[in-house]
GROMACS .gro file of C-alpha atoms in nm:
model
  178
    1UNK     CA    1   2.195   0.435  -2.715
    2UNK     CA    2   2.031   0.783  -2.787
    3UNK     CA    3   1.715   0.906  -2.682
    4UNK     CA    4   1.376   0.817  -2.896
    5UNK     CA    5   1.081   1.039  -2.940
    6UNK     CA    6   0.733   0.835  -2.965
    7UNK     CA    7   0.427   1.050  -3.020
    8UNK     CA    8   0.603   1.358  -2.899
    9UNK     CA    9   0.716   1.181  -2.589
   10UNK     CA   10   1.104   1.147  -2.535
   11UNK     CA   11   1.281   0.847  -2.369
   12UNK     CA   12   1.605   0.791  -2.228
   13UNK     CA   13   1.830   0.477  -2.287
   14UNK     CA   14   1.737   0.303  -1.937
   15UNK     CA   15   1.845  -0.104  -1.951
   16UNK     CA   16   2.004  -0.241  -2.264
   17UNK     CA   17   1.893  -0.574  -2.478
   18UNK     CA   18   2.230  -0.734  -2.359
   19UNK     CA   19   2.157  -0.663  -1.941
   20UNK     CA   20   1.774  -0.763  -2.012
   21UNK     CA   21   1.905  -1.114  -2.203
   22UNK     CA   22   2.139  -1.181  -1.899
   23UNK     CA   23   1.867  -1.121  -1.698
   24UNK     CA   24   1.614  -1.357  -1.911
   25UNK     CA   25   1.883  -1.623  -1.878
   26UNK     CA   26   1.913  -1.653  -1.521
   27UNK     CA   27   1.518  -1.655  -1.445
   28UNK     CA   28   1.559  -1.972  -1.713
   29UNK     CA   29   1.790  -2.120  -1.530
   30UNK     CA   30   1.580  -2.091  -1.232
   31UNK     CA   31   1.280  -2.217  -1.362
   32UNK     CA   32   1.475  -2.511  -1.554
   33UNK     CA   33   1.586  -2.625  -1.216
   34UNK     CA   34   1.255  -2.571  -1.005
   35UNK     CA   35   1.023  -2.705  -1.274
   36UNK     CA   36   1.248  -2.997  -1.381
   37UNK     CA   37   0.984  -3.308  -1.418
   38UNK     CA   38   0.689  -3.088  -1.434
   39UNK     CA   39   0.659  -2.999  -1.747
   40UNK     CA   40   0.453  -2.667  -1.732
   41UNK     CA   41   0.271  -2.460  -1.931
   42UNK     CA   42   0.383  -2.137  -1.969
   43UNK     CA   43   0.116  -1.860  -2.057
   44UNK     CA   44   0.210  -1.565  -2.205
   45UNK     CA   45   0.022  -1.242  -2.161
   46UNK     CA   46   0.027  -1.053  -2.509
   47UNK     CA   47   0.068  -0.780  -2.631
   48UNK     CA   48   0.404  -0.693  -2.402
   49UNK     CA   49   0.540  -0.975  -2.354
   50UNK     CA   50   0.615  -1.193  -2.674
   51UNK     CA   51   0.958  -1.114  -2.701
   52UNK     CA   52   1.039  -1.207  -2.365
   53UNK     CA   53   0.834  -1.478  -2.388
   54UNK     CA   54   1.032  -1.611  -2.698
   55UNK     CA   55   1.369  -1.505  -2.525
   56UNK     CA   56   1.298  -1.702  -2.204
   57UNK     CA   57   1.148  -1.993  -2.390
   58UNK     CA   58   1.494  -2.079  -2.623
   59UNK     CA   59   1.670  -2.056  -2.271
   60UNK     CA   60   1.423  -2.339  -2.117
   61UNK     CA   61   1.581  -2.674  -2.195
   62UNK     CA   62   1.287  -2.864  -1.966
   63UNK     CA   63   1.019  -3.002  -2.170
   64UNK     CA   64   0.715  -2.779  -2.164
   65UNK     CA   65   0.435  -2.618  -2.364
   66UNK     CA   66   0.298  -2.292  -2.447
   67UNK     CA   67   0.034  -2.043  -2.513
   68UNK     CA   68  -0.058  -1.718  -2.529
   69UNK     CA   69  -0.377  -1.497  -2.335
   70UNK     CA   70  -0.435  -1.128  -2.446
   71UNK     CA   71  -0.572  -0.907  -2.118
   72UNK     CA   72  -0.537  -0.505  -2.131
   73UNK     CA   73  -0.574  -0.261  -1.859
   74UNK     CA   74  -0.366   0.024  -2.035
   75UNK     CA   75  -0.428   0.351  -2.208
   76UNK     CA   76  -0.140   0.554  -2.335
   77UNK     CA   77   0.079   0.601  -2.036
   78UNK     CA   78  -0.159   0.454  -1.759
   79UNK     CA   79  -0.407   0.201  -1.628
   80UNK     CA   80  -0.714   0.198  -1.681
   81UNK     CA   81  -0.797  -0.003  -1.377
   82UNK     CA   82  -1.021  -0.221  -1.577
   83UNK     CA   83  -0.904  -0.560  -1.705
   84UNK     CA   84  -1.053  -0.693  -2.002
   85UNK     CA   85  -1.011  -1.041  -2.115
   86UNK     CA   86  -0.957  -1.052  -2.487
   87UNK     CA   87  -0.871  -1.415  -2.600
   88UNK     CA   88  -0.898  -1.680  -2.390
   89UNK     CA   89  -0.752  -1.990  -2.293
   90UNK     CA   90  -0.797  -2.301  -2.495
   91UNK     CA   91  -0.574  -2.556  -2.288
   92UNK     CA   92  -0.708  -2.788  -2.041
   93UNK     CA   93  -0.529  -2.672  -1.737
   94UNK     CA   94  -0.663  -2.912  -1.486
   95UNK     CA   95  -0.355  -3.051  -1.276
   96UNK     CA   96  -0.104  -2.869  -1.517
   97UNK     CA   97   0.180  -2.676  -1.376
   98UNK     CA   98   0.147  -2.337  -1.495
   99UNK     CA   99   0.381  -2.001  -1.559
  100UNK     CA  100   0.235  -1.691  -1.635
  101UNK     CA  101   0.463  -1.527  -1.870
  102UNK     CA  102   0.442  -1.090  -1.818
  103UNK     CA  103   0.631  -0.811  -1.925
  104UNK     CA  104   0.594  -0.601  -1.662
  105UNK     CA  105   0.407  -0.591  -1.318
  106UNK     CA  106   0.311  -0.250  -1.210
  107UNK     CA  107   0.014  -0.254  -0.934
  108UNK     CA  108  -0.059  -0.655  -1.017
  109UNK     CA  109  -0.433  -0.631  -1.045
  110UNK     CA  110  -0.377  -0.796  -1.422
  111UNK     CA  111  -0.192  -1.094  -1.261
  112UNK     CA  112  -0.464  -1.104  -0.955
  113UNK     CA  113  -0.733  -1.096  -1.223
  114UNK     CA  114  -0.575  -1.412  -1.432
  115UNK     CA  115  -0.482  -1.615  -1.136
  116UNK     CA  116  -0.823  -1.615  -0.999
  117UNK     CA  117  -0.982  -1.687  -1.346
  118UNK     CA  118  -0.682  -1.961  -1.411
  119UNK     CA  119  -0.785  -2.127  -1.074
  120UNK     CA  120  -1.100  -2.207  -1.169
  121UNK     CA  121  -0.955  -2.445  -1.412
  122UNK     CA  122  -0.807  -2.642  -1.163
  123UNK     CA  123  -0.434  -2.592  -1.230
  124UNK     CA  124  -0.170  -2.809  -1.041
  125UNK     CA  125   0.035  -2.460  -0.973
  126UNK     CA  126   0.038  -2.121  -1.079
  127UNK     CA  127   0.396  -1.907  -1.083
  128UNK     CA  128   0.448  -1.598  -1.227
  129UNK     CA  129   0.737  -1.516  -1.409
  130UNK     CA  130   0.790  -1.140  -1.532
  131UNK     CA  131   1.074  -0.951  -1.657
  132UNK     CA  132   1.034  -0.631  -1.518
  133UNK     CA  133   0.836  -0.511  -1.207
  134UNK     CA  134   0.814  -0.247  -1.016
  135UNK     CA  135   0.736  -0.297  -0.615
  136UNK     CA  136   0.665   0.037  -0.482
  137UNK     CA  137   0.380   0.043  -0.739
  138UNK     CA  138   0.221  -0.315  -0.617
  139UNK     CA  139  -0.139  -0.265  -0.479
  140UNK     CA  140  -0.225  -0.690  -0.451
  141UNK     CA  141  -0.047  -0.917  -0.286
  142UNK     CA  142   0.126  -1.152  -0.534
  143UNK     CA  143   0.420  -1.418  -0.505
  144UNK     CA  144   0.640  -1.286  -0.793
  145UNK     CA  145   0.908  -1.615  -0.761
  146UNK     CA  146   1.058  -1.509  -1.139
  147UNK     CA  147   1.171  -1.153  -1.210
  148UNK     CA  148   1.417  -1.049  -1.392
  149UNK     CA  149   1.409  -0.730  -1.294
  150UNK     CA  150   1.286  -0.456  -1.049
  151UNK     CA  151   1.265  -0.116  -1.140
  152UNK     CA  152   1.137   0.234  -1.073
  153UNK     CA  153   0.787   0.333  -1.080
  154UNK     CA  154   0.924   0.477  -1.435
  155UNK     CA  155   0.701   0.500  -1.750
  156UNK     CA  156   0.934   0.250  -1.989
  157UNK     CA  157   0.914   0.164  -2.341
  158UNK     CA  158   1.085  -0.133  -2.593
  159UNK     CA  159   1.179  -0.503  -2.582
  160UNK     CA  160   0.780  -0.542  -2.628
  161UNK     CA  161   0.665  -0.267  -2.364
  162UNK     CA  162   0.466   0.023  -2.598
  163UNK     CA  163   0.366   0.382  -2.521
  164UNK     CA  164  -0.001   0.369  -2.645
  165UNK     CA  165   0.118   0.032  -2.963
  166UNK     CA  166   0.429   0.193  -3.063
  167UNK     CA  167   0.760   0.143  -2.897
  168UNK     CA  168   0.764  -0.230  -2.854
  169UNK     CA  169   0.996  -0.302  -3.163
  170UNK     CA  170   1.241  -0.151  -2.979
  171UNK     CA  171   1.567  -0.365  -2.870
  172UNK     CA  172   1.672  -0.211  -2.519
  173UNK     CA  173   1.459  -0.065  -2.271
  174UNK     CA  174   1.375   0.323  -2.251
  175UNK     CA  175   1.219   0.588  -1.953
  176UNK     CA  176   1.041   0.851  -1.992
  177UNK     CA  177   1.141   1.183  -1.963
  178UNK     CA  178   0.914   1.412  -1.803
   0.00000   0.00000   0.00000
């Protein structure tokens, strides 16, 4: 793994695809196992995280369903602050089980934001499963019961995490270099 430049911004190799699909695996294993007979709904916050999504989703062997929400709070290399609600949800989520599906958790005021518009739907449940997130940087209070990963309060890039759209093709996981 060598360094990549993205709009004059270098990153450093940081986590690689095959730690990050290890990882994936066992929060599918967990989530098989806790959600067995439930058959939840797992919602998957785009743009970041469709490739987890669709690595964690061959690895869950329970039947389930899912879809996708768009939110963005980011600019280049940091949030905005704002959260913006950009598709919605279609699904009737009254007594469903469901798992929000994120790439990353930095302060959690996305998550906060989508849990309190999912409960007015009058969901069964509401989990959050993320691969990456990063605790010292938490400003809510959120029960995080599937992460993959915690990490740094590094700026990070690939595997579907993008310095301002680019980046996200990428297969292992980078950090900035300041």
């Amino acid at each position: 793994m060598n360094n990549v430049t993205i709009k004059g911004k270098t990153f450093k190799p940081s986590i690689t695809e095959e730690e990050i699909l290890k990882s994936v695996k066992k929060v599918a294993e967990r989530i098989n196992r806790d959600m067995a007979g439930k058959n939840p709904l797992f919602l998957a916050v785009l743009n970041g995280s469709f490739i987890f999504a669709a690595d964690l989703m061959r690895e869950i062997t329970i039947p389930c369903q899912v879809s996708f929400v768009k939110l963005a709070s980011y600019e280049g290399t940091t949030s905005t602050g704002k959260v913006t609600e950009v598709i919605g949800i279609n699904e009737d989520l009254s007594g469903r089980t469901i798992i929000i599906v994120e790439d990353i958790v930095d302060t959690g005021q996305t998550l906060k934001r989508m849990i309190e518009t999912l409960g007015t739907r009058n969901p069964e449940s509401v989990h959050i499963c993320t691969l990456l997130v990063k605790p010292e940087k938490l400003t809510v209070d959120l029960n995080i019961e599937y992460a993959a990963m915690e990490i740094p309060n590094d700026f990070i890039v690939g595997y579907g995490l993008d310095f301002d759209q680019e980046g996200r093709n990428l297969r292992d996981i980078y950090t900035i270099v300041e």
